[in-house]
Coordinates of C-alpha atoms in Angstrom, one line a residue:
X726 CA 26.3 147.8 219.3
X727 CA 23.9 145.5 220.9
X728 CA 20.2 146.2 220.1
X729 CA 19.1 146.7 223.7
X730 CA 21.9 149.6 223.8
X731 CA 20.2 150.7 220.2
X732 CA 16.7 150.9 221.6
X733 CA 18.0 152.4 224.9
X734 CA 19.6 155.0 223.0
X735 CA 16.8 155.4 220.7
X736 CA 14.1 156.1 223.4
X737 CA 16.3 158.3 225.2
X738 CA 17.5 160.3 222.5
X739 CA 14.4 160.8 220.1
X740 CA 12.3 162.9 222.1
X741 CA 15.2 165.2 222.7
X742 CA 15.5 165.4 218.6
X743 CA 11.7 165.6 218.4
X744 CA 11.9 168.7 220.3
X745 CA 13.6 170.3 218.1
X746 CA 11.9 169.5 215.1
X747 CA 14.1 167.2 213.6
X748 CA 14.1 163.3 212.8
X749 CA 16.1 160.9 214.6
X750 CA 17.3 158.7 211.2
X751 CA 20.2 156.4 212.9
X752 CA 22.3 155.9 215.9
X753 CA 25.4 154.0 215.3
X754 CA 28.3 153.5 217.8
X755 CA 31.9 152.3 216.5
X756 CA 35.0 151.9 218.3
X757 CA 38.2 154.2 217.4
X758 CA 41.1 152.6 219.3
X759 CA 39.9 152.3 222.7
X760 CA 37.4 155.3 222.5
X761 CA 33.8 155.2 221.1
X762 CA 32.0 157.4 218.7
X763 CA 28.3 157.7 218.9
X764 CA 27.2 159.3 215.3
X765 CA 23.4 160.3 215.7
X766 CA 22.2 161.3 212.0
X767 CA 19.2 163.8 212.2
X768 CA 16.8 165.1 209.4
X769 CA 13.6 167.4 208.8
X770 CA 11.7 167.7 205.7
X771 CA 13.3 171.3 205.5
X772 CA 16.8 169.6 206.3
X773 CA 19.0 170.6 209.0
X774 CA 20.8 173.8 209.4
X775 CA 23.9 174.4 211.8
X776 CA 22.4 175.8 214.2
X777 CA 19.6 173.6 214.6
X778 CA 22.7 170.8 214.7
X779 CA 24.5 172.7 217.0
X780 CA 21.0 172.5 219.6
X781 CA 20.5 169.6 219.4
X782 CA 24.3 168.2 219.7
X783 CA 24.2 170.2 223.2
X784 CA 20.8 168.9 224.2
X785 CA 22.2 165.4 223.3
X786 CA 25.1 165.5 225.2
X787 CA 23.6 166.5 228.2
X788 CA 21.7 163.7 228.5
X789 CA 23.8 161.4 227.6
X790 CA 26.3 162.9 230.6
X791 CA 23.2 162.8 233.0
X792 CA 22.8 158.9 231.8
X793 CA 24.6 155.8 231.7
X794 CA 23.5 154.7 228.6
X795 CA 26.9 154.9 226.9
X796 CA 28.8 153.3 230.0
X797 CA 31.5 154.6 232.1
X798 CA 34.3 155.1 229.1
X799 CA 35.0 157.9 227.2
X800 CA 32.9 158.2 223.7
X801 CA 32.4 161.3 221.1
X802 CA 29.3 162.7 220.4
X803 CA 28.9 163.5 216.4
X804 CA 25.6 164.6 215.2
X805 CA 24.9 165.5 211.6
X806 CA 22.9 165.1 208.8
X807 CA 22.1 162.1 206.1
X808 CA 24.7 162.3 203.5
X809 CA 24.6 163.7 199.7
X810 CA 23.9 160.1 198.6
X811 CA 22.1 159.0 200.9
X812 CA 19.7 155.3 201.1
X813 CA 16.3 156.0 201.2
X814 CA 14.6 153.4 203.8
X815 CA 11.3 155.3 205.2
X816 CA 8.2 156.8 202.9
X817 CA 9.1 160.2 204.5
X818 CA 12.7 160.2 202.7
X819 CA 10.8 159.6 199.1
X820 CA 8.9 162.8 200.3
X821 CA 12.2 164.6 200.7
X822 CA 13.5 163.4 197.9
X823 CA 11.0 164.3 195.6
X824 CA 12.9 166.5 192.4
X825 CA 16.0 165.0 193.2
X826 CA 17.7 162.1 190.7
X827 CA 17.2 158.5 192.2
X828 CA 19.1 155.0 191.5
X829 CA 16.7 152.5 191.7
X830 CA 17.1 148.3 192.2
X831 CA 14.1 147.1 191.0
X832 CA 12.7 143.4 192.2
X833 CA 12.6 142.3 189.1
X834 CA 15.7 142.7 188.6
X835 CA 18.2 145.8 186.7
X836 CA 18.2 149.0 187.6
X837 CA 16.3 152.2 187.0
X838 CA 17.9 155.7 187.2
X839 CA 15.1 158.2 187.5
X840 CA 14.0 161.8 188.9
X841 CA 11.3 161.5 191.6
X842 CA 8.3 163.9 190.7
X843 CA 5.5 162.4 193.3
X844 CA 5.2 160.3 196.4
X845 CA 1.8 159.1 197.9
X846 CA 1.4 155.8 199.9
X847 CA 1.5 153.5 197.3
X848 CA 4.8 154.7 194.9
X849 CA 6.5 157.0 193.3
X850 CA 5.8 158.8 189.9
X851 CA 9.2 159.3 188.3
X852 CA 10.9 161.0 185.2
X853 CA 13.5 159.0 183.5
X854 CA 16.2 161.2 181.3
X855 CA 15.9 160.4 177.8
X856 CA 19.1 159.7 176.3
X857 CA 20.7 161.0 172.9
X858 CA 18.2 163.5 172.7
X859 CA 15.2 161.3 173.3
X860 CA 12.7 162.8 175.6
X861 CA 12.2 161.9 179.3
X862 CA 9.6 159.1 179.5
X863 CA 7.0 158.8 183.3
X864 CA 7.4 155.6 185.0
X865 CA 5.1 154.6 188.0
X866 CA 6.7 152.8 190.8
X867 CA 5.2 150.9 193.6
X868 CA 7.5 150.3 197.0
X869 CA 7.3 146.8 196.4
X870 CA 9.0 146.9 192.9
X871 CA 12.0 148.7 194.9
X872 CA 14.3 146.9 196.3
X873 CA 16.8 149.6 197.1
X874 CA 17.1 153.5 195.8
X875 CA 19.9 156.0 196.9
X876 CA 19.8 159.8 195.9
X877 CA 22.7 160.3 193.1
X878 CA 24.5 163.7 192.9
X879 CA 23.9 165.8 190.1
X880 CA 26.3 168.6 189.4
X881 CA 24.6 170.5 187.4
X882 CA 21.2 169.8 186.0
X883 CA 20.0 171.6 183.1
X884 CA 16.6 172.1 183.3
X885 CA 17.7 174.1 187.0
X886 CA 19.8 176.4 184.4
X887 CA 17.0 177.3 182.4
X888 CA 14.6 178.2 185.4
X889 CA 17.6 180.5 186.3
X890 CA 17.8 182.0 183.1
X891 CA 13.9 182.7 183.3

């Protein structure tokens, strides 16, 4: 996708998403054979429930059918959310990551595996597990130490069981 059709897409479609609350995080358009899928990936800091997919799928396809911003062929419309894993890119997906378990490339080089406890402008205050029955040790670190960080999946964690239990 050309950036002009990006940006085009982009201003036409984020208001709509605005309006109903959510976040527009990508557009991306790829070609299936000789139709086109537009995926729009939309967020909130309280996620995104079906319904408020649903909305904003129909407001989206509207105007896209009013528009000529995909062209004259025939494209699909997918809308969803950011995946279980997904990259974290913008300060406000720290913020919505915050509690959750975090792979981390750091500048200087490795890697850091870590559970996000704070975000503020600067960094992020994390939790690394301890390992073999060591306790969890803080870590401060500051956006320019990371390189790249992706939200890991935890199946179960056990200090959720314990709150449970409580």
């Amino acid at each position: 996708m050309s950036t002009t059709q990006s940006e085009r897409l982009r201003e036409l479609l984020e208001p709509l998403v605005a309006s109903q609350g959510l976040d527009l995080e990508e557009i991306e358009v790829d070609s299936v054979g000789r139709k086109r899928v537009l995926r729009v990936v939309v967020d909130s800091d309280t996620g995104a429930d079906l319904d408020q997919i649903a909305d904003v799928s129909r407001a989206l396809s509207a105007k896209l059918d009013e528009t000529d911003a995909m062209g004259a062929g025939e494209y699909t419309l997918e809308v969803g959310t950011p995946g279980a894993e997904r990259l974290l890119t913008e300060h406000r997906h720290y913020v919505r990551a915050t509690g959750r378990l975090v792979r981390f490339q750091l500048a200087e080089g490795g890697e850091l595996v870590a559970r996000i406890l704070k975000v503020d402008d600067d960094g992020v205050d994390t939790e690394v597990p301890g390992v073999k029955g060591r306790k969890a040790t803080a870590r401060r670190l500051a956006f320019d130490e990371i390189v790249r960080a992706r939200v890991q999946v935890e199946f179960s964690r056990k200090d959720n069981k314990k709150e449970e239990e409580a």
